[in-house]
mmCIF file of N, CA, C and O and ligand atoms in Angstrom:
data_model
loop_
_atom_site.group_PDB
_atom_site.id
_atom_site.type_symbol
_atom_site.label_atom_id
_atom_site.label_comp_id
_atom_site.label_asym_id
_atom_site.label_seq_id
_atom_site.Cartn_x
_atom_site.Cartn_y
_atom_site.Cartn_z
ATOM 1 N N MET A 1 12.534 2.590 26.721
ATOM 2 C CA MET A 1 11.579 1.776 25.950
ATOM 3 C C MET A 1 12.239 1.335 24.634
ATOM 4 O O MET A 1 12.889 2.134 23.984
ATOM 5 N N PRO A 2 12.045 0.114 24.302
ATOM 6 C CA PRO A 2 12.701 -0.413 23.095
ATOM 7 C C PRO A 2 11.930 -0.095 21.821
ATOM 8 O O PRO A 2 10.730 0.187 21.841
ATOM 9 N N ASN A 3 12.641 -0.184 20.746
ATOM 10 C CA ASN A 3 12.008 -0.114 19.435
ATOM 11 C C ASN A 3 11.806 -1.524 18.902
ATOM 12 O O ASN A 3 12.721 -2.331 18.941
ATOM 13 N N TYR A 4 10.623 -1.787 18.428
ATOM 14 C CA TYR A 4 10.337 -3.096 17.856
ATOM 15 C C TYR A 4 10.240 -2.988 16.344
ATOM 16 O O TYR A 4 9.726 -2.014 15.813
ATOM 17 N N HIS A 5 10.739 -4.017 15.724
ATOM 18 C CA HIS A 5 10.773 -4.030 14.274
ATOM 19 C C HIS A 5 9.643 -4.924 13.769
ATOM 20 O O HIS A 5 9.533 -6.077 14.175
ATOM 21 N N TYR A 6 8.819 -4.384 12.897
ATOM 22 C CA TYR A 6 7.683 -5.132 12.373
ATOM 23 C C TYR A 6 7.728 -5.184 10.854
ATOM 24 O O TYR A 6 8.297 -4.309 10.211
ATOM 25 N N ARG A 7 7.088 -6.204 10.335
ATOM 26 C CA ARG A 7 6.955 -6.274 8.878
ATOM 27 C C ARG A 7 5.598 -6.859 8.522
ATOM 28 O O ARG A 7 5.134 -7.823 9.134
ATOM 29 N N CYS A 8 4.990 -6.240 7.514
ATOM 30 C CA CYS A 8 3.686 -6.715 7.055
ATOM 31 C C CYS A 8 3.883 -7.784 5.974
ATOM 32 O O CYS A 8 4.575 -7.557 4.987
ATOM 33 N N LYS A 9 3.270 -8.930 6.186
ATOM 34 C CA LYS A 9 3.391 -9.994 5.194
ATOM 35 C C LYS A 9 2.534 -9.734 3.970
ATOM 36 O O LYS A 9 2.773 -10.267 2.891
ATOM 37 N N ALA A 10 1.511 -8.910 4.137
ATOM 38 C CA ALA A 10 0.597 -8.671 3.031
ATOM 39 C C ALA A 10 1.205 -7.729 1.992
ATOM 40 O O ALA A 10 1.162 -8.015 0.803
ATOM 41 N N CYS A 11 1.765 -6.607 2.449
ATOM 42 C CA CYS A 11 2.264 -5.620 1.495
ATOM 43 C C CYS A 11 3.765 -5.420 1.594
ATOM 44 O O CYS A 11 4.341 -4.721 0.778
ATOM 45 N N GLY A 12 4.395 -6.019 2.606
ATOM 46 C CA GLY A 12 5.837 -5.913 2.723
ATOM 47 C C GLY A 12 6.310 -4.660 3.428
ATOM 48 O O GLY A 12 7.498 -4.387 3.470
ATOM 49 N N TYR A 13 5.389 -3.915 3.988
ATOM 50 C CA TYR A 13 5.758 -2.698 4.699
ATOM 51 C C TYR A 13 6.614 -3.030 5.917
ATOM 52 O O TYR A 13 6.314 -3.943 6.681
ATOM 53 N N ASP A 14 7.677 -2.286 6.088
ATOM 54 C CA ASP A 14 8.689 -2.570 7.088
ATOM 55 C C ASP A 14 8.848 -1.344 7.979
ATOM 56 O O ASP A 14 9.118 -0.262 7.488
ATOM 57 N N PHE A 15 8.666 -1.522 9.269
ATOM 58 C CA PHE A 15 8.724 -0.340 10.125
ATOM 59 C C PHE A 15 9.130 -0.709 11.542
ATOM 60 O O PHE A 15 9.080 -1.868 11.946
ATOM 61 N N THR A 16 9.568 0.295 12.283
ATOM 62 C CA THR A 16 9.863 0.101 13.690
ATOM 63 C C THR A 16 8.890 0.925 14.516
ATOM 64 O O THR A 16 8.469 1.997 14.117
ATOM 65 N N GLU A 17 8.543 0.380 15.680
ATOM 66 C CA GLU A 17 7.578 1.055 16.534
ATOM 67 C C GLU A 17 8.162 1.163 17.939
ATOM 68 O O GLU A 17 8.723 0.211 18.467
ATOM 69 N N HIS A 18 8.032 2.333 18.493
ATOM 70 C CA HIS A 18 8.530 2.580 19.841
ATOM 71 C C HIS A 18 7.452 2.190 20.836
ATOM 72 O O HIS A 18 6.403 2.821 20.904
ATOM 73 N N GLN A 19 7.727 1.114 21.587
ATOM 74 C CA GLN A 19 6.683 0.611 22.478
ATOM 75 C C GLN A 19 7.222 0.285 23.855
ATOM 76 O O GLN A 19 8.402 -0.035 24.023
ATOM 77 N N ASP A 20 6.341 0.336 24.809
ATOM 78 C CA ASP A 20 6.682 -0.102 26.153
ATOM 79 C C ASP A 20 6.685 -1.629 26.197
ATOM 80 O O ASP A 20 6.157 -2.304 25.330
ATOM 81 N N PHE A 21 7.301 -2.166 27.253
ATOM 82 C CA PHE A 21 7.354 -3.622 27.383
ATOM 83 C C PHE A 21 5.960 -4.229 27.537
ATOM 84 O O PHE A 21 5.705 -5.353 27.132
ATOM 85 N N ASN A 22 5.077 -3.453 28.117
ATOM 86 C CA ASN A 22 3.745 -3.981 28.407
ATOM 87 C C ASN A 22 2.763 -3.769 27.261
ATOM 88 O O ASN A 22 1.636 -4.256 27.318
ATOM 89 N N ASP A 23 3.199 -3.035 26.259
ATOM 90 C CA ASP A 23 2.290 -2.781 25.141
ATOM 91 C C ASP A 23 2.040 -4.049 24.341
ATOM 92 O O ASP A 23 2.936 -4.873 24.164
ATOM 93 N N ALA A 24 0.848 -4.163 23.844
ATOM 94 C CA ALA A 24 0.523 -5.304 23.000
ATOM 95 C C ALA A 24 1.226 -5.149 21.659
ATOM 96 O O ALA A 24 1.361 -4.042 21.143
ATOM 97 N N PRO A 25 1.682 -6.256 21.103
ATOM 98 C CA PRO A 25 2.345 -6.183 19.807
ATOM 99 C C PRO A 25 1.382 -5.752 18.715
ATOM 100 O O PRO A 25 0.195 -6.035 18.762
ATOM 101 N N ILE A 26 1.938 -5.058 17.747
ATOM 102 C CA ILE A 26 1.117 -4.583 16.634
ATOM 103 C C ILE A 26 0.807 -5.736 15.698
ATOM 104 O O ILE A 26 1.682 -6.526 15.365
ATOM 105 N N THR A 27 -0.421 -5.855 15.307
ATOM 106 C CA THR A 27 -0.795 -6.897 14.361
ATOM 107 C C THR A 27 -1.383 -6.321 13.087
ATOM 108 O O THR A 27 -1.420 -6.988 12.065
ATOM 109 N N LYS A 28 -1.807 -5.073 13.165
ATOM 110 C CA LYS A 28 -2.477 -4.483 12.013
ATOM 111 C C LYS A 28 -1.542 -3.535 11.270
ATOM 112 O O LYS A 28 -0.902 -2.685 11.873
ATOM 113 N N CYS A 29 -1.474 -3.709 9.966
ATOM 114 C CA CYS A 29 -0.593 -2.894 9.142
ATOM 115 C C CYS A 29 -1.161 -1.485 8.986
ATOM 116 O O CYS A 29 -2.320 -1.329 8.632
ATOM 117 N N PRO A 30 -0.336 -0.455 9.258
ATOM 118 C CA PRO A 30 -0.808 0.932 9.107
ATOM 119 C C PRO A 30 -0.964 1.349 7.651
ATOM 120 O O PRO A 30 -1.547 2.380 7.366
ATOM 121 N N VAL A 31 -0.430 0.569 6.738
ATOM 122 C CA VAL A 31 -0.494 0.927 5.323
ATOM 123 C C VAL A 31 -1.670 0.261 4.632
ATOM 124 O O VAL A 31 -2.530 0.917 4.055
ATOM 125 N N CYS A 32 -1.727 -1.070 4.711
ATOM 126 C CA CYS A 32 -2.781 -1.769 3.977
ATOM 127 C C CYS A 32 -3.939 -2.168 4.890
ATOM 128 O O CYS A 32 -4.992 -2.556 4.410
ATOM 129 N N GLY A 33 -3.732 -2.070 6.216
ATOM 130 C CA GLY A 33 -4.820 -2.304 7.147
ATOM 131 C C GLY A 33 -5.095 -3.764 7.435
ATOM 132 O O GLY A 33 -6.040 -4.092 8.147
ATOM 133 N N LYS A 34 -4.269 -4.651 6.891
ATOM 134 C CA LYS A 34 -4.476 -6.069 7.132
ATOM 135 C C LYS A 34 -3.717 -6.532 8.379
ATOM 136 O O LYS A 34 -2.650 -6.020 8.691
ATOM 137 N N GLU A 35 -4.266 -7.511 9.030
ATOM 138 C CA GLU A 35 -3.613 -8.006 10.243
ATOM 139 C C GLU A 35 -2.598 -9.081 9.877
ATOM 140 O O GLU A 35 -2.763 -10.261 10.185
ATOM 141 N N GLN A 36 -1.567 -8.638 9.202
ATOM 142 C CA GLN A 36 -0.522 -9.543 8.719
ATOM 143 C C GLN A 36 0.850 -9.086 9.201
ATOM 144 O O GLN A 36 1.864 -9.435 8.614
ATOM 145 N N VAL A 37 0.859 -8.312 10.267
ATOM 146 C CA VAL A 37 2.122 -7.753 10.739
ATOM 147 C C VAL A 37 2.784 -8.698 11.731
ATOM 148 O O VAL A 37 2.146 -9.192 12.660
ATOM 149 N N HIS A 38 4.047 -8.954 11.492
ATOM 150 C CA HIS A 38 4.816 -9.827 12.363
ATOM 151 C C HIS A 38 6.020 -9.081 12.918
ATOM 152 O O HIS A 38 6.626 -8.265 12.243
ATOM 153 N N LYS A 39 6.361 -9.412 14.147
ATOM 154 C CA LYS A 39 7.536 -8.821 14.757
ATOM 155 C C LYS A 39 8.794 -9.447 14.164
ATOM 156 O O LYS A 39 8.887 -10.654 14.007
ATOM 157 N N VAL A 40 9.743 -8.602 13.825
ATOM 158 C CA VAL A 40 10.999 -9.070 13.254
ATOM 159 C C VAL A 40 12.082 -8.929 14.309
ATOM 160 O O VAL A 40 12.264 -7.854 14.883
ATOM 161 N N TYR A 41 12.782 -10.021 14.553
ATOM 162 C CA TYR A 41 13.822 -9.979 15.563
ATOM 163 C C TYR A 41 15.183 -9.767 14.913
ATOM 164 O O TYR A 41 15.886 -10.693 14.575
ATOM 165 N N SER A 42 15.490 -8.493 14.722
ATOM 166 C CA SER A 42 16.830 -8.177 14.242
ATOM 167 C C SER A 42 17.309 -6.936 14.967
ATOM 168 O O SER A 42 16.538 -6.024 15.216
ATOM 169 N N SER A 43 18.565 -6.920 15.298
ATOM 170 C CA SER A 43 19.079 -5.806 16.084
ATOM 171 C C SER A 43 19.295 -4.563 15.229
ATOM 172 O O SER A 43 19.214 -3.453 15.702
ATOM 173 N N VAL A 44 19.570 -4.789 13.963
ATOM 174 C CA VAL A 44 19.836 -3.649 13.083
ATOM 175 C C VAL A 44 18.690 -3.472 12.105
ATOM 176 O O VAL A 44 18.357 -4.399 11.366
ATOM 177 N N PRO A 45 18.071 -2.302 12.115
ATOM 178 C CA PRO A 45 16.989 -2.064 11.160
ATOM 179 C C PRO A 45 17.506 -2.028 9.734
ATOM 180 O O PRO A 45 18.583 -1.499 9.462
ATOM 181 N N ILE A 46 16.718 -2.590 8.865
ATOM 182 C CA ILE A 46 17.097 -2.612 7.456
ATOM 183 C C ILE A 46 16.858 -1.242 6.846
ATOM 184 O O ILE A 46 15.824 -0.628 7.064
ATOM 185 N N SER A 47 17.814 -0.779 6.082
ATOM 186 C CA SER A 47 17.626 0.502 5.403
ATOM 187 C C SER A 47 17.700 0.315 3.899
ATOM 188 O O SER A 47 18.653 -0.243 3.377
ATOM 189 N N PHE A 48 16.695 0.768 3.241
ATOM 190 C CA PHE A 48 16.683 0.715 1.797
ATOM 191 C C PHE A 48 17.198 2.046 1.252
ATOM 192 O O PHE A 48 16.740 3.097 1.649
ATOM 193 N N LYS A 49 18.131 1.953 0.353
ATOM 194 C CA LYS A 49 18.679 3.192 -0.196
ATOM 195 C C LYS A 49 18.442 3.254 -1.693
ATOM 196 O O LYS A 49 18.732 2.316 -2.421
ATOM 197 N N GLY A 50 17.922 4.378 -2.143
ATOM 198 C CA GLY A 50 17.848 4.633 -3.566
ATOM 199 C C GLY A 50 16.609 4.084 -4.240
ATOM 200 O O GLY A 50 16.312 4.455 -5.353
ATOM 201 N N SER A 51 15.878 3.216 -3.561
ATOM 202 C CA SER A 51 14.733 2.616 -4.217
ATOM 203 C C SER A 51 13.480 3.459 -4.044
ATOM 204 O O SER A 51 12.499 3.252 -4.713
ATOM 205 N N GLY A 52 13.523 4.388 -3.125
ATOM 206 C CA GLY A 52 12.352 5.199 -2.852
ATOM 207 C C GLY A 52 11.335 4.494 -1.965
ATOM 208 O O GLY A 52 10.245 4.986 -1.769
ATOM 209 N N PHE A 53 11.730 3.338 -1.458
ATOM 210 C CA PHE A 53 10.812 2.563 -0.626
ATOM 211 C C PHE A 53 10.482 3.295 0.660
ATOM 212 O O PHE A 53 9.377 3.254 1.140
ATOM 213 N N TYR A 54 11.484 3.979 1.162
ATOM 214 C CA TYR A 54 11.328 4.627 2.457
ATOM 215 C C TYR A 54 11.080 6.130 2.330
ATOM 216 O O TYR A 54 11.347 6.880 3.223
ATOM 217 N N ARG A 55 10.581 6.530 1.195
ATOM 218 C CA ARG A 55 10.335 7.953 1.010
ATOM 219 C C ARG A 55 9.312 8.451 2.017
ATOM 220 O O ARG A 55 8.253 7.883 2.189
ATOM 221 N N THR A 56 9.663 9.516 2.676
ATOM 222 C CA THR A 56 8.746 10.080 3.656
ATOM 223 C C THR A 56 8.187 11.392 3.153
ATOM 224 O O THR A 56 8.930 12.310 2.852
ATOM 225 N N ASP A 57 6.907 11.442 3.070
ATOM 226 C CA ASP A 57 6.266 12.683 2.706
ATOM 227 C C ASP A 57 6.077 13.510 3.962
ATOM 228 O O ASP A 57 5.155 13.290 4.722
ATOM 229 N N SER A 58 6.963 14.444 4.173
ATOM 230 C CA SER A 58 6.943 15.182 5.423
ATOM 231 C C SER A 58 5.820 16.209 5.431
ATOM 232 O O SER A 58 5.947 17.280 4.857
ATOM 233 N N GLY A 59 4.772 15.841 6.108
ATOM 234 C CA GLY A 59 3.713 16.823 6.341
ATOM 235 C C GLY A 59 2.703 16.957 5.234
ATOM 236 O O GLY A 59 1.536 16.646 5.421
ATOM 237 N N SER A 60 3.113 17.381 4.090
ATOM 238 C CA SER A 60 2.158 17.730 3.059
ATOM 239 C C SER A 60 1.532 16.490 2.433
ATOM 240 O O SER A 60 2.232 15.571 2.034
ATOM 241 N N SER A 61 0.242 16.465 2.382
ATOM 242 C CA SER A 61 -0.457 15.346 1.780
ATOM 243 C C SER A 61 -0.988 15.706 0.398
ATOM 244 O O SER A 61 -1.859 15.057 -0.135
ATOM 245 N N SER A 62 -0.469 16.786 -0.149
ATOM 246 C CA SER A 62 -0.878 17.162 -1.480
ATOM 247 C C SER A 62 -0.264 16.231 -2.505
ATOM 248 O O SER A 62 0.789 15.659 -2.280
ATOM 249 N N SER A 63 -0.909 16.063 -3.611
ATOM 250 C CA SER A 63 -0.480 15.081 -4.578
ATOM 251 C C SER A 63 0.476 15.678 -5.614
ATOM 252 O O SER A 63 0.315 15.497 -6.797
ATOM 253 N N SER A 64 1.430 16.444 -5.126
ATOM 254 C CA SER A 64 2.423 16.991 -6.032
ATOM 255 C C SER A 64 3.569 16.011 -6.209
ATOM 256 O O SER A 64 3.981 15.379 -5.261
ATOM 257 N N LYS A 65 4.039 15.893 -7.434
ATOM 258 C CA LYS A 65 5.099 14.914 -7.635
ATOM 259 C C LYS A 65 6.468 15.611 -7.658
ATOM 260 O O LYS A 65 6.753 16.309 -8.562
HETATM 261 ZN ZN1 ZN B 1 0.515 -4.111 4.890
#
């Protein structure tokens, strides 16, 4: 199954989704909830380094900084 690259036009959220060929494309942004998500056709996923854009809060949803 391929990974599809999506980007939200509303908030700029950039993500890849693992989907089957028959799955419907994602249109709704998981971050802002707006249906502004477009499929991006690029073979190499963009990686942001150092900006904190891609910070992943692993597990804990506590508001500790
Ligand atoms: Zn969004």
